PDB file of C-alpha atoms in Angstrom:
ATOM      1  CA  MET F 640       1.539  27.336  31.131  1.00  0.00           C
ATOM      2  CA  HIS F 641      -0.637  29.827  29.248  1.00  0.00           C
ATOM      3  CA  LYS F 642       2.266  30.625  26.924  1.00  0.00           C
ATOM      4  CA  LEU F 643       2.635  26.918  26.086  1.00  0.00           C
ATOM      5  CA  ILE F 644      -1.063  26.603  25.258  1.00  0.00           C
ATOM      6  CA  ARG F 645      -1.028  29.817  23.211  1.00  0.00           C
ATOM      7  CA  SER F 646       2.085  28.660  21.309  1.00  0.00           C
ATOM      8  CA  SER F 647       0.489  25.283  20.625  1.00  0.00           C
ATOM      9  CA  VAL F 648      -2.680  26.901  19.277  1.00  0.00           C
ATOM     10  CA  ILE F 649      -0.680  29.250  17.034  1.00  0.00           C
ATOM     11  CA  ALA F 650       1.401  26.327  15.707  1.00  0.00           C
ATOM     12  CA  ALA F 651      -1.758  24.301  15.020  1.00  0.00           C
ATOM     13  CA  LEU F 652      -3.341  27.224  13.139  1.00  0.00           C
ATOM     14  CA  MET F 653      -0.183  27.707  11.069  1.00  0.00           C
ATOM     15  CA  LEU F 654      -0.128  24.006  10.161  1.00  0.00           C
ATOM     16  CA  ALA F 655      -3.805  24.115   9.206  1.00  0.00           C
ATOM     17  CA  ALA F 656      -3.115  27.067   6.904  1.00  0.00           C
ATOM     18  CA  LEU F 657      -0.511  25.131   4.929  1.00  0.00           C
ATOM     19  CA  PRO F 658      -1.668  23.766   1.572  1.00  0.00           C
ATOM     20  CA  ALA F 659      -2.834  20.157   1.576  1.00  0.00           C
ATOM     21  CA  ALA F 660      -0.173  17.565   0.866  1.00  0.00           C
ATOM     22  CA  HIS F 661       0.034  16.532  -2.754  1.00  0.00           C
ATOM     23  CA  ALA F 662      -0.399  12.945  -3.767  1.00  0.00           C
ATOM     24  CA  ALA F 663       2.740  10.905  -3.927  1.00  0.00           C
ATOM     25  CA  THR F 664       4.070   7.576  -5.035  1.00  0.00           C
ATOM     26  CA  GLN F 665       2.505   4.855  -2.911  1.00  0.00           C
ATOM     27  CA  HIS F 666       4.417   1.695  -2.016  1.00  0.00           C
ATOM     28  CA  TYR F 667       2.774  -1.586  -1.022  1.00  0.00           C
ATOM     29  CA  LEU F 668       3.990  -4.996   0.069  1.00  0.00           C
ATOM     30  CA  PHE F 669       1.884  -8.096  -0.466  1.00  0.00           C
ATOM     31  CA  SER F 670       2.024 -11.795   0.345  1.00  0.00           C
ATOM     32  CA  GLY F 671      -0.161 -14.848   0.459  1.00  0.00           C
ATOM     33  CA  THR F 672      -0.442 -18.613   0.540  1.00  0.00           C
ATOM     34  CA  LEU F 673      -2.197 -20.847  -1.962  1.00  0.00           C
ATOM     35  CA  GLU F 674      -5.144 -22.652  -0.411  1.00  0.00           C
ATOM     36  CA  SER F 675      -6.259 -25.013  -3.192  1.00  0.00           C
ATOM     37  CA  GLY F 676      -5.044 -26.881  -6.260  1.00  0.00           C
ATOM     38  CA  ASP F 677      -1.705 -28.520  -7.099  1.00  0.00           C
ATOM     39  CA  TYR F 678       0.321 -25.786  -5.390  1.00  0.00           C
ATOM     40  CA  THR F 679      -1.557 -25.736  -2.064  1.00  0.00           C
ATOM     41  CA  GLY F 680       0.716 -24.417   0.683  1.00  0.00           C
ATOM     42  CA  GLN F 681       3.060 -22.548  -1.670  1.00  0.00           C
ATOM     43  CA  SER F 682       3.515 -18.866  -0.903  1.00  0.00           C
ATOM     44  CA  PHE F 683       4.156 -15.726  -2.923  1.00  0.00           C
ATOM     45  CA  SER F 684       5.253 -12.222  -2.001  1.00  0.00           C
ATOM     46  CA  GLY F 685       6.226  -8.960  -3.589  1.00  0.00           C
ATOM     47  CA  SER F 686       5.979  -5.212  -3.768  1.00  0.00           C
ATOM     48  CA  PHE F 687       4.654  -2.559  -6.120  1.00  0.00           C
ATOM     49  CA  SER F 688       4.466   1.211  -6.484  1.00  0.00           C
ATOM     50  CA  PHE F 689       2.082   3.639  -8.161  1.00  0.00           C
ATOM     51  CA  ASP F 690       1.378   7.355  -8.275  1.00  0.00           C
ATOM     52  CA  ASP F 691      -1.998   8.335  -6.842  1.00  0.00           C
ATOM     53  CA  ALA F 692      -1.902  11.955  -8.072  1.00  0.00           C
ATOM     54  CA  ASN F 693      -4.898  11.365 -10.377  1.00  0.00           C
ATOM     55  CA  LEU F 694      -7.018   9.626  -7.739  1.00  0.00           C
ATOM     56  CA  SER F 695     -10.315  11.484  -7.362  1.00  0.00           C
ATOM     57  CA  GLY F 696     -11.840   9.290  -4.655  1.00  0.00           C
ATOM     58  CA  LEU F 697     -15.081   8.893  -6.604  1.00  0.00           C
ATOM     59  CA  ASP F 698     -16.501   5.675  -8.055  1.00  0.00           C
ATOM     60  CA  ALA F 699     -14.289   2.967  -9.591  1.00  0.00           C
ATOM     61  CA  GLU F 700     -10.757   4.015 -10.521  1.00  0.00           C
ATOM     62  CA  TRP F 701      -7.749   2.170 -11.908  1.00  0.00           C
ATOM     63  CA  LEU F 702      -4.201   3.508 -11.590  1.00  0.00           C
ATOM     64  CA  ARG F 703      -1.204   2.156 -13.496  1.00  0.00           C
ATOM     65  CA  VAL F 704       1.527   0.468 -11.478  1.00  0.00           C
ATOM     66  CA  SER F 705       5.004   1.899 -12.084  1.00  0.00           C
ATOM     67  CA  ASN F 706       7.085  -0.817 -10.416  1.00  0.00           C
ATOM     68  CA  LEU F 707       6.383  -4.426  -9.426  1.00  0.00           C
ATOM     69  CA  SER F 708       8.340  -7.423  -8.195  1.00  0.00           C
ATOM     70  CA  LEU F 709       6.700 -10.762  -7.341  1.00  0.00           C
ATOM     71  CA  SER F 710       8.368 -13.933  -6.072  1.00  0.00           C
ATOM     72  CA  PHE F 711       6.468 -17.149  -6.825  1.00  0.00           C
ATOM     73  CA  LEU F 712       7.716 -20.751  -7.113  1.00  0.00           C
ATOM     74  CA  GLY F 713      11.350 -19.645  -7.014  1.00  0.00           C
ATOM     75  CA  LYS F 714      10.977 -17.127  -9.847  1.00  0.00           C
ATOM     76  CA  ILE F 715      10.865 -13.336  -9.848  1.00  0.00           C
ATOM     77  CA  PHE F 716       8.205 -11.691 -12.008  1.00  0.00           C
ATOM     78  CA  THR F 717       8.093  -7.993 -12.967  1.00  0.00           C
ATOM     79  CA  LEU F 718       5.926  -5.635 -15.005  1.00  0.00           C
ATOM     80  CA  ALA F 719       7.678  -6.935 -18.135  1.00  0.00           C
ATOM     81  CA  ASP F 720       6.034 -10.347 -17.555  1.00  0.00           C
ATOM     82  CA  ALA F 721       2.492  -8.937 -17.444  1.00  0.00           C
ATOM     83  CA  ALA F 722       0.019 -10.118 -20.079  1.00  0.00           C
ATOM     84  CA  ALA F 723      -2.032  -6.919 -19.719  1.00  0.00           C
ATOM     85  CA  ALA F 724      -1.858  -3.535 -18.000  1.00  0.00           C
ATOM     86  CA  THR F 725      -0.932  -3.849 -14.340  1.00  0.00           C
ATOM     87  CA  GLU F 726      -3.149  -1.589 -12.261  1.00  0.00           C
ATOM     88  CA  VAL F 727      -4.417  -0.989  -8.747  1.00  0.00           C
ATOM     89  CA  SER F 728      -8.127  -0.693  -8.136  1.00  0.00           C
ATOM     90  CA  TYR F 729      -9.930   1.866  -5.966  1.00  0.00           C
ATOM     91  CA  TYR F 730     -13.590   2.385  -5.254  1.00  0.00           C
ATOM     92  CA  ASN F 731     -14.686   5.673  -3.659  1.00  0.00           C
ATOM     93  CA  GLY F 732     -11.112   6.225  -2.486  1.00  0.00           C
ATOM     94  CA  THR F 733     -10.725   2.763  -0.929  1.00  0.00           C
ATOM     95  CA  PHE F 734      -7.810   0.612  -2.074  1.00  0.00           C
ATOM     96  CA  LEU F 735      -9.081  -2.759  -3.384  1.00  0.00           C
ATOM     97  CA  GLY F 736      -5.925  -4.481  -4.606  1.00  0.00           C
ATOM     98  CA  LEU F 737      -3.771  -5.212  -7.604  1.00  0.00           C
ATOM     99  CA  ALA F 738      -4.682  -6.527 -11.066  1.00  0.00           C
ATOM    100  CA  TYR F 739      -1.691  -8.430 -12.512  1.00  0.00           C
ATOM    101  CA  THR F 740      -1.664 -11.394 -14.897  1.00  0.00           C
ATOM    102  CA  VAL F 741       1.198 -13.604 -16.125  1.00  0.00           C
ATOM    103  CA  GLU F 742       0.485 -16.038 -18.963  1.00  0.00           C
ATOM    104  CA  SER F 743       4.091 -16.832 -19.932  1.00  0.00           C
ATOM    105  CA  SER F 744       4.795 -19.245 -17.055  1.00  0.00           C
ATOM    106  CA  GLU F 745       3.547 -22.575 -15.794  1.00  0.00           C
ATOM    107  CA  PRO F 746       1.261 -22.145 -14.025  1.00  0.00           C
ATOM    108  CA  LYS F 747      -0.390 -19.043 -15.445  1.00  0.00           C
ATOM    109  CA  PHE F 748      -1.558 -16.791 -12.619  1.00  0.00           C
ATOM    110  CA  SER F 749      -3.296 -13.553 -11.699  1.00  0.00           C
ATOM    111  CA  LEU F 750      -3.663 -11.253  -8.747  1.00  0.00           C
ATOM    112  CA  ILE F 751      -7.277 -10.089  -8.672  1.00  0.00           C
ATOM    113  CA  ALA F 752      -8.471  -7.001  -6.792  1.00  0.00           C
ATOM    114  CA  GLY F 753     -11.422  -7.119  -4.413  1.00  0.00           C
ATOM    115  CA  THR F 754     -14.772  -5.628  -5.366  1.00  0.00           C
ATOM    116  CA  GLU F 755     -15.569  -3.748  -2.140  1.00  0.00           C
ATOM    117  CA  LYS F 756     -12.473  -4.125   0.053  1.00  0.00           C
ATOM    118  CA  ALA F 757      -8.869  -5.301  -0.236  1.00  0.00           C
ATOM    119  CA  SER F 758      -9.536  -8.339   1.983  1.00  0.00           C
ATOM    120  CA  GLU F 759     -11.597  -9.787  -0.917  1.00  0.00           C
ATOM    121  CA  ALA F 760      -8.576  -9.740  -3.255  1.00  0.00           C
ATOM    122  CA  PHE F 761      -7.113 -13.111  -4.221  1.00  0.00           C
ATOM    123  CA  PHE F 762      -4.472 -14.973  -6.223  1.00  0.00           C
ATOM    124  CA  ALA F 763      -5.637 -17.455  -8.873  1.00  0.00           C
ATOM    125  CA  TYR F 764      -3.586 -19.867 -10.973  1.00  0.00           C
ATOM    126  CA  ASP F 765      -4.256 -22.258 -13.822  1.00  0.00           C
ATOM    127  CA  THR F 766      -2.135 -25.330 -14.541  1.00  0.00           C
ATOM    128  CA  ALA F 767      -1.832 -27.326 -17.738  1.00  0.00           C
ATOM    129  CA  VAL F 768      -3.170 -30.313 -15.784  1.00  0.00           C
ATOM    130  CA  VAL F 769      -6.956 -30.533 -15.578  1.00  0.00           C
ATOM    131  CA  GLY F 770      -8.077 -29.945 -11.993  1.00  0.00           C
ATOM    132  CA  GLY F 771      -4.692 -28.558 -10.899  1.00  0.00           C
ATOM    133  CA  SER F 772      -5.816 -24.939 -10.749  1.00  0.00           C
ATOM    134  CA  GLY F 773      -6.398 -23.113  -7.493  1.00  0.00           C
ATOM    135  CA  THR F 774      -6.567 -19.920  -5.485  1.00  0.00           C
ATOM    136  CA  GLY F 775      -5.050 -18.258  -2.476  1.00  0.00           C
ATOM    137  CA  SER F 776      -5.530 -15.256  -0.286  1.00  0.00           C
ATOM    138  CA  VAL F 777      -3.468 -12.084  -0.571  1.00  0.00           C
ATOM    139  CA  ILE F 778      -2.659  -9.509   2.094  1.00  0.00           C
ATOM    140  CA  TYR F 779      -1.614  -5.941   1.237  1.00  0.00           C
ATOM    141  CA  ALA F 780       0.357  -3.611   3.509  1.00  0.00           C
ATOM    142  CA  ALA F 781       1.030   0.042   2.693  1.00  0.00           C
ATOM    143  CA  VAL F 782       4.608   1.164   3.325  1.00  0.00           C
ATOM    144  CA  PRO F 783       4.647   4.547   5.105  1.00  0.00           C
ATOM    145  CA  GLU F 784       6.408   7.391   3.321  1.00  0.00           C
ATOM    146  CA  PRO F 785       9.656   8.704   4.837  1.00  0.00           C
ATOM    147  CA  GLU F 786       7.948  12.083   5.355  1.00  0.00           C
ATOM    148  CA  ALA F 787       5.480  10.445   7.759  1.00  0.00           C
ATOM    149  CA  TYR F 788       8.344   9.176   9.906  1.00  0.00           C
ATOM    150  CA  ALA F 789      10.021  12.602   9.795  1.00  0.00           C
ATOM    151  CA  MET F 790       6.829  14.330  10.927  1.00  0.00           C
ATOM    152  CA  LEU F 791       6.380  11.810  13.738  1.00  0.00           C
ATOM    153  CA  LEU F 792       9.936  12.356  14.957  1.00  0.00           C
ATOM    154  CA  ALA F 793       9.594  16.142  14.718  1.00  0.00           C
ATOM    155  CA  GLY F 794       6.385  16.032  16.761  1.00  0.00           C
ATOM    156  CA  LEU F 795       7.965  13.844  19.426  1.00  0.00           C
ATOM    157  CA  GLY F 796      10.962  16.196  19.531  1.00  0.00           C
ATOM    158  CA  LEU F 797       8.704  19.217  20.046  1.00  0.00           C
ATOM    159  CA  LEU F 798       6.837  17.435  22.848  1.00  0.00           C
ATOM    160  CA  GLY F 799      10.154  16.593  24.483  1.00  0.00           C
ATOM    161  CA  LEU F 800      11.333  20.202  24.253  1.00  0.00           C
ATOM    162  CA  ALA F 801       8.060  21.472  25.724  1.00  0.00           C
ATOM    163  CA  ALA F 802       8.296  19.006  28.627  1.00  0.00           C
ATOM    164  CA  ARG F 803      11.935  19.951  29.269  1.00  0.00           C
ATOM    165  CA  ARG F 804      11.110  23.664  29.168  1.00  0.00           C
ATOM    166  CA  ARG F 805       8.231  23.148  31.593  1.00  0.00           C
ATOM    167  CA  ARG F 806      10.545  21.255  33.955  1.00  0.00           C
ATOM    168  CA  VAL F 807      13.213  24.014  33.784  1.00  0.00           C
ATOM    169  CA  LEU F 808      10.652  26.786  34.364  1.00  0.00           C
ATOM    170  CA  SER F 809       9.082  25.016  37.352  1.00  0.00           C
ATOM    171  CA  ALA F 810      12.474  24.388  39.025  1.00  0.00           C
TER     172      ALA F 810
END
């Protein structure tokens, strides 16, 4: 038993001595439903990626999106459809949402980042018809990196080996 504890402590110290993980490409999924205007009840969904290597975690920061796909009203929109730079917003290291605008479709629309938290982010659209404009909520979900799954599986495997070894030694 003491050997198991000592081995665990040594492994933990070795892991702590490793250099911190470098930033990587982040992947997010998003979706929402329009809650007002001519398109009430319509939904949208998509995904985007960005590199957070330059994220400092201090104050307001905007990072360029490297890949985006959005499905809305039966059409697929990409970065090529954007009217301006497509970026994600952070404040003090907290993800606030996506800034993306399309003016080449009917209706024109934007994804707007929150100001203090991602739950404040929303989708807004503007129709050619007066009074037809509206908004909707948006929900973001980070997609875990494959390395996170690999580390989880490796940890579970090590726990299983330790339990098996303990069972063999006590028999």
